Amino acid sequence: MQDVNITDTTEKHSEVQFSSSSPNPSGPPATTTKSIRFWLLFSSLCLAAFCCNLEATVLTTVIPLIVRDLHVKDQYIWVNASYAIAAAVIQPLCGQVSNIFGRRMPMLLALALFTFGSGICGGASSTAMLIAGRTFQGLGAGSMMMLMEVITCDILPLRERSKYLGFMLAFASVGVTAGPTIGGALASRSTWRWAFYVCVPPGGSCFLLAVAFLRLKSPREPTWKAALLRVDVLGNVIFIASTSSMLLGLIMGGQLYHWSSWRIVVPIVLGALGWFLFAFHQASPYCKEPTIPPRLFSNRTAVTGFALVFLSCMLLEWIVYFLPYYFQTVRGSSALRSGVQSLPFNCFLVPVAAINGQLLFKFGQYKPLHWAGFGFVALAAGLFSTMDSNTSTVKWVFWQFFASCGIGSLVMSTLPAIQSSLPESDVATSTGVHAFLRNFGFAWGFTIPSLVFNNRVRAGINTVEDPEVRAIIASGDAYSQANSPLFASLTVKAKEQTIRLYTVSLRSLWYAALAFSLLGFILVFLEKRIKLRESLQTQFGLDEKKDSEKETKG
């Protein structure tokens, strides 16, 4: 294999040049035959992707039921925030650990945590127990999704990655698609607890498949002590503590306490100071092996790519959670029916993402996909803001298709864009930062629209004349009232006023999504057009040697 030569990213050289043996660099690269070991490993990764994404969306239609059953009230935001925070903060540490100890053991641990957390959530008897279970789930799922991408990058050259990541995303999208429907069906026929129990059997199956087939090459330190000394313990402690502190303050602000409260100001300030301290530590000579090396941000294409993945994943979560909520409140649909009505977005997402993965594989151009992605999401958000109780089925189906076209163009193309401007040795660290920002975006994708929605409800509370309804909504229960007995018991006039208030509040929510989409569209101009590598040179990859030894002995 030929070496990768990355030139200095200056104004004179607008591209990163790579040596390649391909006679036609502008066309699709030649593909090689994949071994049985490759397909067995890749199949286990796809199953793991299905499990993670099923659990990520299975709650979208049942959160109001959980809130009422466990008397969570305005604490409902922690059910999802604990999952998202845990999944986000673990990413950089997981990337560094996988570089030191290899990919196998971290992946097995992640699968075990995810399955264990699913069981705890299903048996939760209190809000604290549910949040603890969601935290375990988040730690496992966040590590799994990050490691799946790292392993895929280890065994495929950059130009081919989008193609196979597209296949993996198809399985993940099936989980996303099935999540709301499965959650609604289980809640309607049994109990919301099965929304968590349903992930235990597939999680266990993934663990067994990983034990059997996840055998990869990895450089080894001579002793465990030498390996442990490479871990940036201080840096990870600072990063996890400061990130958790900042997220806690931002999530509680305007929800549990006023923004001026010391309970909000102190965590945010401590989190910001912690990030500055973390950045200083990573760049200092005292940090021998940084968790997030400063060189990852040495060029504008990588920096812009990191920003785009945050925005795209925030918008994805935004749509996944608040489309079903629109149907449950404004349209009066049941949990199951709202999941079915949201299927167009999830179903279209699978083929659109796969098609865009193939386009990136064939043409090697990611900037057009980024522009198209944010353009379509902006269009969809603008159209969603016009939805009310009389919007026709044809309209909201097509509008969901536009949203799928946008998100599907983005989810497959951000990681290759980032890695195109970085050497192959930074695969794990860049994927770790990419995965962190993805999950950081997921956290904001529920938190920001929730803040916008609740603040808008409070601002318009006087438009509802019924004092009982005003008292319930003003106490922070506005979100949990979807499909509640309150809606069913309202008089015609009170129900019309309440639905109008929800419609206006959701409209503000989609306006905010439109603004973030346009920001992403503008940022794409900062990226450089860089050729994607067609060769692979890495210390990691499939351990075909062990397979050959087994066959020889057999």
Coordinates of C-alpha atoms in Angstrom, one line a residue:
M1 CA 0.0 0.0 0.0
Q2 CA 1.2 3.5 -0.7
D3 CA 1.8 6.0 2.0
V4 CA -0.6 8.9 2.5
N5 CA 1.0 12.3 2.0
I6 CA -0.9 15.2 3.5
T7 CA 0.2 18.6 2.4
D8 CA 0.1 21.8 4.4
T9 CA -3.3 23.3 4.4
T10 CA -2.5 26.7 3.1
E11 CA -4.3 29.1 0.9
K12 CA -2.0 28.1 -2.0
H13 CA -2.9 24.4 -1.7
S14 CA -6.6 24.2 -1.4
E15 CA -6.7 20.4 -1.3
V16 CA -5.1 17.6 0.6
Q17 CA -3.1 15.5 -2.0
F18 CA -2.9 11.7 -1.7
S19 CA -0.9 9.3 -3.7
S20 CA -3.0 6.6 -5.3
S21 CA -2.6 3.7 -7.5
S22 CA -6.0 4.2 -9.1
P23 CA -5.7 4.9 -12.8
N24 CA -8.9 7.0 -12.7
P25 CA -9.0 9.0 -9.5
S26 CA -12.2 10.8 -10.4
G27 CA -14.1 7.6 -10.8
P28 CA -15.2 4.9 -8.3
P29 CA -12.3 3.0 -6.8
A30 CA -11.8 -0.7 -7.5
T31 CA -13.2 -2.9 -4.8
T32 CA -11.6 -6.1 -3.4
T33 CA -13.2 -9.4 -2.4
K34 CA -14.1 -9.4 1.3
S35 CA -13.4 -12.5 3.5
I36 CA -15.9 -14.5 5.5
R37 CA -14.4 -13.0 8.6
F38 CA -15.1 -9.5 7.3
W39 CA -18.8 -10.3 6.7
L40 CA -19.3 -12.0 10.1
L41 CA -17.7 -9.1 11.9
F42 CA -19.6 -6.6 9.8
S43 CA -22.9 -8.4 10.5
S44 CA -22.3 -8.3 14.2
L45 CA -21.7 -4.5 14.0
C46 CA -24.9 -4.0 12.1
L47 CA -26.9 -5.9 14.7
A48 CA -25.3 -3.7 17.4
A49 CA -26.2 -0.6 15.5
F50 CA -29.8 -1.8 15.3
C51 CA -30.0 -2.3 19.1
C52 CA -28.5 1.1 19.9
N53 CA -30.8 3.0 17.6
L54 CA -33.9 1.0 18.6
E55 CA -33.4 2.1 22.2
A56 CA -32.6 5.7 21.2
T57 CA -36.1 6.2 19.7
V58 CA -38.3 3.6 21.3
L59 CA -39.3 6.2 24.0
T60 CA -40.5 8.9 21.7
T61 CA -44.1 7.7 21.9
V62 CA -44.1 6.5 25.5
I63 CA -42.4 9.2 27.5
P64 CA -45.7 10.9 28.5
L65 CA -46.8 7.5 29.9
I66 CA -43.6 7.1 31.9
V67 CA -43.9 10.6 33.2
R68 CA -47.4 10.0 34.5
D69 CA -46.8 6.5 35.8
L70 CA -43.7 7.4 37.8
H71 CA -44.9 10.9 38.7
V72 CA -41.9 12.5 37.1
K73 CA -43.7 15.8 36.2
D74 CA -41.2 18.4 35.0
Q75 CA -38.3 16.0 35.7
Y76 CA -39.1 14.2 32.5
I77 CA -36.2 15.8 30.7
W78 CA -33.7 13.8 32.7
V79 CA -35.0 10.5 31.3
N80 CA -33.5 11.4 28.0
A81 CA -30.8 13.8 29.1
S82 CA -29.1 11.2 31.4
Y83 CA -28.8 8.9 28.4
A84 CA -27.5 11.6 26.1
I85 CA -25.0 13.0 28.6
A86 CA -23.6 9.6 29.4
A87 CA -23.3 8.7 25.8
A88 CA -21.5 12.0 25.0
V89 CA -19.0 12.2 27.8
I90 CA -17.6 8.7 27.4
Q91 CA -16.6 9.1 23.7
P92 CA -13.1 10.6 23.9
L93 CA -12.1 8.2 26.7
C94 CA -13.4 5.3 24.7
G95 CA -11.4 6.4 21.6
Q96 CA -8.2 6.6 23.6
V97 CA -8.7 3.3 25.4
S98 CA -9.4 1.6 22.1
N99 CA -6.1 2.9 20.8
I100 CA -4.2 1.5 23.8
F101 CA -6.0 -1.8 24.5
G102 CA -7.5 -2.5 21.1
R103 CA -11.1 -2.5 20.0
R104 CA -12.3 -5.9 21.3
M105 CA -12.5 -5.5 25.1
P106 CA -14.0 -2.0 25.0
M107 CA -16.7 -3.2 22.7
L108 CA -17.5 -6.2 24.8
L109 CA -17.7 -4.0 27.9
A110 CA -20.0 -1.5 26.0
L111 CA -22.4 -4.3 25.0
A112 CA -22.6 -5.5 28.6
L113 CA -23.3 -2.0 30.0
F114 CA -26.0 -1.4 27.4
T115 CA -27.8 -4.7 28.1
F116 CA -27.5 -4.3 31.8
G117 CA -28.9 -0.8 31.7
S118 CA -31.9 -1.9 29.6
G119 CA -32.8 -4.4 32.3
I120 CA -32.6 -1.8 35.0
C121 CA -34.8 0.6 33.1
G122 CA -37.4 -2.0 32.5
G123 CA -37.6 -2.8 36.2
A124 CA -37.4 0.8 37.4
S125 CA -39.7 1.6 40.3
S126 CA -38.7 5.2 40.7
T127 CA -37.4 8.1 38.7
A128 CA -33.9 7.8 40.2
M129 CA -33.7 4.1 39.2
L130 CA -34.9 4.9 35.7
I131 CA -32.3 7.7 35.3
A132 CA -29.6 5.4 36.6
G133 CA -30.5 2.7 34.1
R134 CA -30.6 5.2 31.3
T135 CA -27.1 6.4 32.3
F136 CA -25.8 2.8 32.0
Q137 CA -27.5 2.5 28.7
G138 CA -26.0 5.7 27.5
L139 CA -22.5 4.7 28.5
G140 CA -22.9 1.4 26.6
A141 CA -24.6 2.8 23.6
G142 CA -22.3 5.7 23.2
S143 CA -19.2 3.5 23.3
M144 CA -20.8 1.0 20.9
M145 CA -21.7 3.5 18.2
M146 CA -18.2 5.1 18.4
L147 CA -16.4 1.7 18.3
M148 CA -18.5 0.5 15.4
E149 CA -17.3 3.4 13.3
V150 CA -13.7 3.0 14.4
I151 CA -13.7 -0.7 13.5
T152 CA -15.3 0.0 10.1
C153 CA -12.6 2.6 9.5
D154 CA -9.9 0.1 10.6
I155 CA -10.9 -2.4 8.0
L156 CA -11.8 -0.2 5.0
P157 CA -10.0 2.6 3.1
L158 CA -11.5 6.1 3.4
R159 CA -13.1 6.1 -0.1
E160 CA -15.0 2.8 0.7
R161 CA -16.1 3.7 4.2
S162 CA -19.2 5.6 3.3
K163 CA -20.5 2.6 1.3
Y164 CA -20.3 0.2 4.2
L165 CA -21.2 2.8 6.8
G166 CA -24.3 3.2 4.7
F167 CA -25.2 -0.4 5.1
M168 CA -24.6 -0.1 8.8
L169 CA -26.8 3.0 8.9
A170 CA -29.5 1.1 7.1
F171 CA -29.7 -1.4 10.1
A172 CA -29.5 1.6 12.5
S173 CA -32.3 3.3 10.6
V174 CA -34.4 0.2 10.9
G175 CA -34.0 0.5 14.6
V176 CA -34.9 4.2 14.5
T177 CA -37.9 3.4 12.3
A178 CA -39.1 0.6 14.4
G179 CA -38.5 2.4 17.7
P180 CA -41.5 4.7 17.9
T181 CA -43.9 2.1 16.5
I182 CA -42.6 -0.7 18.8
G183 CA -42.8 1.7 21.8
G184 CA -46.3 2.7 21.0
A185 CA -47.5 -0.9 20.4
L186 CA -45.9 -2.2 23.6
A187 CA -47.3 0.7 25.7
S188 CA -50.8 0.1 24.2
R189 CA -50.9 -3.7 24.6
S190 CA -48.8 -4.2 27.7
T191 CA -46.6 -1.6 29.6
W192 CA -44.0 1.0 28.8
R193 CA -41.4 -1.3 30.6
W194 CA -41.2 -3.5 27.6
A195 CA -39.8 -0.5 25.7
F196 CA -36.6 -1.3 27.6
Y197 CA -36.9 -5.0 28.0
V198 CA -37.2 -5.4 24.2
C199 CA -33.5 -4.5 23.9
V200 CA -32.2 -7.2 26.3
P201 CA -32.3 -10.2 24.0
P202 CA -30.7 -8.5 21.0
G203 CA -28.1 -6.9 23.3
G204 CA -27.2 -10.4 24.6
S205 CA -27.0 -11.8 21.1
C206 CA -24.7 -8.9 20.0
F207 CA -22.4 -9.8 22.9
L208 CA -22.2 -13.5 21.9
L209 CA -21.5 -12.5 18.3
A210 CA -18.8 -10.1 19.4
V211 CA -17.1 -12.8 21.5
A212 CA -17.1 -15.2 18.5
F213 CA -16.2 -12.9 15.6
L214 CA -14.7 -9.6 16.9
R215 CA -11.1 -10.6 16.6
L216 CA -8.9 -7.7 15.4
K217 CA -5.2 -6.9 15.3
S218 CA -3.9 -4.3 17.7
P219 CA -0.5 -3.1 19.0
R220 CA 0.2 -4.3 22.5
E221 CA 2.2 -2.8 25.3
P222 CA 4.7 -5.1 27.0
T223 CA 2.8 -4.9 30.4
W224 CA -0.6 -3.8 31.7
K225 CA 1.1 -1.1 33.8
A226 CA 2.7 0.4 30.7
A227 CA -0.7 0.4 28.9
L228 CA -2.5 2.0 31.9
L229 CA 0.1 4.7 32.2
R230 CA -0.8 5.8 28.6
V231 CA -4.4 6.7 29.6
D232 CA -4.9 10.4 30.1
V233 CA -6.6 10.0 33.4
L234 CA -6.4 13.7 34.5
G235 CA -7.6 14.9 31.1
N236 CA -10.6 12.6 31.1
V237 CA -11.6 13.4 34.6
I238 CA -11.6 17.1 33.7
F239 CA -13.4 16.6 30.5
I240 CA -16.2 14.4 31.9
A241 CA -16.7 16.5 35.0
S242 CA -16.8 19.8 33.1
T243 CA -19.0 18.5 30.2
S244 CA -21.5 17.0 32.7
S245 CA -21.5 20.2 34.7
M246 CA -22.2 22.4 31.7
L247 CA -25.0 20.1 30.4
L248 CA -26.6 19.9 33.8
G249 CA -26.8 23.7 34.1
L250 CA -28.1 24.2 30.5
I251 CA -30.7 21.5 30.9
M252 CA -32.0 22.7 34.2
G253 CA -32.1 26.4 33.1
G254 CA -35.6 27.6 32.5
Q255 CA -36.9 24.1 33.4
L256 CA -36.3 23.5 37.1
Y257 CA -34.8 26.9 38.1
H258 CA -34.6 30.4 36.6
W259 CA -31.6 31.2 34.5
S260 CA -30.4 33.7 37.1
S261 CA -30.4 31.0 39.8
W262 CA -27.0 30.1 41.3
R263 CA -28.0 26.5 40.6
I264 CA -27.8 27.3 36.9
V265 CA -25.0 29.8 36.8
V266 CA -22.5 27.9 38.9
P267 CA -22.6 24.6 36.8
I268 CA -22.4 26.5 33.6
V269 CA -19.4 28.6 34.7
L270 CA -17.7 25.6 36.2
G271 CA -18.2 23.7 33.0
A272 CA -16.8 26.5 30.8
L273 CA -13.8 26.9 33.1
G274 CA -13.3 23.1 33.0
W275 CA -13.2 23.1 29.2
F276 CA -10.5 25.8 29.2
L277 CA -8.5 23.8 31.7
F278 CA -9.0 20.7 29.6
A279 CA -7.8 22.5 26.4
F280 CA -4.7 23.8 28.3
H281 CA -3.9 20.4 29.7
Q282 CA -4.2 18.7 26.3
A283 CA -1.7 21.2 24.7
S284 CA 0.7 21.2 27.6
P285 CA 3.9 19.1 27.8
Y286 CA 2.6 17.4 30.9
C287 CA 0.0 15.5 28.8
K288 CA 2.1 12.8 27.1
E289 CA -0.8 11.3 25.1
P290 CA -3.8 13.7 24.8
T291 CA -7.3 12.3 24.8
I292 CA -8.3 14.9 22.2
P293 CA -5.0 16.0 20.4
P294 CA -5.0 19.7 19.4
R295 CA -3.8 18.6 15.9
L296 CA -7.4 17.4 15.1
F297 CA -8.4 21.1 14.9
S298 CA -5.4 22.2 12.8
N299 CA -7.4 22.8 9.6
R300 CA -10.7 24.4 8.8
T301 CA -12.2 21.3 7.0
A302 CA -11.9 19.2 10.2
V303 CA -13.2 22.0 12.4
T304 CA -16.1 22.7 10.1
G305 CA -16.9 19.0 9.9
F306 CA -17.1 18.7 13.7
A307 CA -19.5 21.6 13.8
L308 CA -21.7 20.1 11.0
V309 CA -22.0 16.7 12.8
F310 CA -23.1 18.5 15.9
L311 CA -25.8 20.5 14.1
S312 CA -27.0 17.6 11.9
C313 CA -27.4 15.2 14.9
M314 CA -29.1 17.9 16.9
L315 CA -31.6 18.4 14.1
L316 CA -32.1 14.6 13.7
E317 CA -33.1 14.2 17.3
W318 CA -35.2 17.3 17.1
I319 CA -37.3 15.8 14.4
V320 CA -37.4 12.3 15.8
Y321 CA -38.8 13.5 19.1
F322 CA -41.2 16.3 18.2
L323 CA -42.9 14.9 15.1
P324 CA -44.7 12.2 17.1
Y325 CA -45.4 14.8 19.7
Y326 CA -47.2 17.0 17.2
F327 CA -49.5 14.1 16.3
Q328 CA -50.2 13.2 19.9
T329 CA -51.1 16.8 20.9
V330 CA -52.4 18.8 18.0
R331 CA -53.9 15.8 16.1
G332 CA -54.9 13.8 19.2
S333 CA -53.3 10.5 18.0
S334 CA -52.5 7.7 20.3
A335 CA -48.9 6.7 21.1
L336 CA -49.1 3.8 18.6
R337 CA -50.8 5.9 15.9
S338 CA -48.3 8.8 16.3
G339 CA -45.5 6.3 15.7
V340 CA -47.1 5.1 12.5
Q341 CA -47.7 8.7 11.4
S342 CA -44.0 9.4 11.9
L343 CA -42.9 6.4 9.8
P344 CA -42.5 8.4 6.5
F345 CA -39.5 10.2 8.0
N346 CA -37.9 7.1 9.4
C347 CA -38.6 4.9 6.4
F348 CA -37.3 7.4 3.8
L349 CA -34.2 7.9 5.9
V350 CA -32.9 4.4 5.2
P351 CA -32.8 4.5 1.4
V352 CA -31.8 8.1 1.2
A353 CA -28.8 7.6 3.5
A354 CA -27.8 4.5 1.5
I355 CA -28.0 6.3 -1.8
N356 CA -25.9 9.2 -0.5
G357 CA -23.3 6.7 0.8
Q358 CA -23.1 5.2 -2.6
L359 CA -22.8 8.7 -4.2
L360 CA -19.9 9.6 -1.9
F361 CA -18.2 6.3 -2.7
K362 CA -18.6 6.9 -6.4
F363 CA -17.8 10.6 -6.8
G364 CA -15.8 11.3 -3.6
Q365 CA -17.5 14.7 -3.1
Y366 CA -19.0 15.5 0.3
K367 CA -19.6 19.3 0.0
P368 CA -22.6 19.0 -2.3
L369 CA -24.1 16.4 0.0
H370 CA -23.7 18.8 3.0
W371 CA -25.3 21.7 1.1
A372 CA -28.2 19.6 0.0
G373 CA -28.6 18.1 3.5
F374 CA -29.0 21.4 5.3
G375 CA -31.0 22.9 2.5
F376 CA -33.6 20.1 2.7
V377 CA -33.8 20.2 6.5
A378 CA -34.3 24.0 6.4
L379 CA -37.1 23.5 3.9
A380 CA -38.7 20.8 6.0
A381 CA -38.5 22.8 9.2
G382 CA -40.2 25.8 7.5
L383 CA -43.0 23.5 6.3
F384 CA -43.4 21.8 9.7
S385 CA -43.9 25.2 11.3
T386 CA -47.1 25.6 9.2
M387 CA -48.7 22.3 10.6
D388 CA -51.9 22.5 12.5
S389 CA -54.9 20.3 13.2
N390 CA -56.1 20.6 9.6
T391 CA -52.8 19.8 7.7
S392 CA -53.5 17.1 5.2
T393 CA -51.9 13.7 5.2
V394 CA -50.3 14.3 1.8
K395 CA -48.6 17.4 3.0
W396 CA -47.0 16.0 6.2
V397 CA -45.9 12.9 4.4
F398 CA -44.1 14.8 1.7
W399 CA -42.6 17.2 4.3
Q400 CA -41.2 14.3 6.2
F401 CA -39.7 13.1 3.0
F402 CA -37.8 16.4 2.6
A403 CA -36.5 16.1 6.2
S404 CA -35.3 12.5 5.4
C405 CA -33.5 13.8 2.3
G406 CA -31.7 16.4 4.4
I407 CA -30.7 14.2 7.3
G408 CA -29.8 11.3 5.0
S409 CA -27.4 13.5 3.1
L410 CA -25.6 14.5 6.3
V411 CA -25.3 11.4 8.5
M412 CA -23.1 9.5 6.1
S413 CA -20.8 12.3 4.9
T414 CA -19.5 14.2 7.9
L415 CA -17.0 11.6 9.2
P416 CA -15.3 11.0 5.8
A417 CA -15.1 14.8 5.4
I418 CA -13.3 15.2 8.7
Q419 CA -11.0 12.2 8.2
S420 CA -10.1 13.4 4.7
S421 CA -8.0 16.2 6.1
L422 CA -6.3 14.0 8.9
P423 CA -3.8 11.1 8.7
E424 CA -4.9 7.5 9.2
S425 CA -3.3 7.4 12.6
D426 CA -6.0 9.8 13.9
V427 CA -8.9 7.5 13.0
A428 CA -9.8 6.6 16.6
T429 CA -9.3 10.0 18.1
S430 CA -11.2 11.8 15.3
T431 CA -14.0 9.3 15.4
G432 CA -14.1 9.7 19.2
V433 CA -14.5 13.5 18.9
H434 CA -17.0 13.0 16.0
A435 CA -19.0 10.5 18.2
F436 CA -18.9 12.9 21.2
L437 CA -20.3 15.8 19.1
R438 CA -22.9 13.5 17.6
N439 CA -24.2 12.5 21.1
F440 CA -23.7 16.1 22.4
G441 CA -25.9 17.1 19.5
F442 CA -28.5 14.5 20.5
A443 CA -28.6 15.9 24.0
W444 CA -29.2 19.4 22.6
G445 CA -31.7 18.0 20.1
F446 CA -34.1 17.3 22.9
T447 CA -33.1 20.0 25.3
I448 CA -33.3 23.1 23.1
P449 CA -36.7 22.3 21.5
S450 CA -38.0 21.4 25.0
L451 CA -36.8 24.8 26.3
V452 CA -38.4 26.6 23.3
F453 CA -41.6 24.7 23.7
N454 CA -42.1 25.2 27.4
N455 CA -41.1 28.9 27.4
R456 CA -43.5 29.5 24.6
V457 CA -46.3 27.7 26.5
R458 CA -45.6 29.8 29.5
A459 CA -45.7 33.0 27.4
G460 CA -49.1 32.2 26.0
I461 CA -50.7 30.6 29.0
N462 CA -53.2 33.4 29.4
T463 CA -54.9 32.4 26.1
V464 CA -56.4 29.4 27.9
E465 CA -59.3 30.5 30.0
D466 CA -59.7 27.3 32.1
P467 CA -57.8 28.0 35.4
E468 CA -57.3 24.2 36.0
V469 CA -55.6 23.7 32.7
R470 CA -53.5 26.9 33.2
A471 CA -52.4 25.6 36.6
I472 CA -51.3 22.2 35.2
I473 CA -49.5 23.6 32.2
A474 CA -47.8 26.4 34.2
S475 CA -46.4 23.8 36.7
G476 CA -44.2 22.3 34.0
D477 CA -46.5 19.5 32.9
A478 CA -47.2 20.9 29.5
Y479 CA -45.1 18.3 27.7
S480 CA -46.5 15.3 29.6
Q481 CA -50.1 16.1 28.8
A482 CA -50.1 14.4 25.4
N483 CA -52.9 11.7 25.4
S484 CA -53.6 12.4 29.0
P485 CA -57.0 12.3 30.6
L486 CA -56.9 16.1 30.9
F487 CA -57.3 16.5 27.1
A488 CA -60.2 14.0 27.0
S489 CA -62.1 15.8 29.8
L490 CA -61.8 19.3 28.4
T491 CA -64.8 21.2 27.1
V492 CA -64.9 22.0 23.4
K493 CA -63.8 25.6 24.0
A494 CA -61.0 24.7 26.4
K495 CA -59.7 22.0 24.1
E496 CA -59.6 24.4 21.2
Q497 CA -57.7 26.9 23.2
T498 CA -55.2 24.4 24.5
I499 CA -54.6 22.9 21.1
R500 CA -54.1 26.4 19.7
L501 CA -51.5 27.1 22.4
Y502 CA -49.7 23.8 21.6
T503 CA -49.8 24.6 17.9
V504 CA -48.2 28.0 18.3
S505 CA -45.6 26.6 20.7
L506 CA -44.6 23.9 18.3
R507 CA -44.4 26.5 15.5
S508 CA -41.8 28.4 17.5
L509 CA -39.9 25.1 18.0
W510 CA -39.7 24.6 14.2
Y511 CA -38.6 28.2 13.6
A512 CA -35.6 27.5 15.8
A513 CA -34.9 24.3 13.8
L514 CA -35.0 26.4 10.6
A515 CA -32.4 28.8 12.1
F516 CA -30.0 26.1 13.0
S517 CA -30.4 24.5 9.5
L518 CA -29.5 27.7 7.8
L519 CA -26.4 28.1 10.1
G520 CA -25.2 24.6 8.9
F521 CA -25.8 25.6 5.3
I522 CA -23.6 28.7 5.6
L523 CA -20.8 26.7 7.4
V524 CA -20.4 24.3 4.5
F525 CA -18.8 27.2 2.5
L526 CA -15.8 26.9 4.9
E527 CA -15.0 23.3 4.0
K528 CA -12.3 22.6 1.4
R529 CA -12.7 20.0 -1.4
I530 CA -10.4 17.2 -0.5
K531 CA -9.9 13.9 -2.3
L532 CA -10.8 10.8 -0.3
R533 CA -8.0 8.2 0.1
E534 CA -8.4 4.9 -1.7
S535 CA -5.6 3.0 0.1
L536 CA -5.4 1.9 3.8
Q537 CA -2.4 1.7 6.1
T538 CA -3.2 1.0 9.7
Q539 CA -2.0 -1.0 12.7
F540 CA -5.5 -2.2 13.3
G541 CA -7.7 -4.4 11.2
L542 CA -9.0 -8.0 10.8
D543 CA -6.8 -10.6 12.4
E544 CA -6.7 -13.0 9.4
K545 CA -3.5 -14.6 10.8
K546 CA -5.4 -16.4 13.6
D547 CA -8.0 -17.7 11.1
S548 CA -5.2 -19.1 8.9
E549 CA -3.6 -20.8 11.9
K550 CA -6.9 -22.4 12.9
E551 CA -7.4 -23.7 9.3
T552 CA -3.9 -25.1 9.2
K553 CA -4.4 -26.9 12.5
G554 CA -7.8 -28.2 11.3

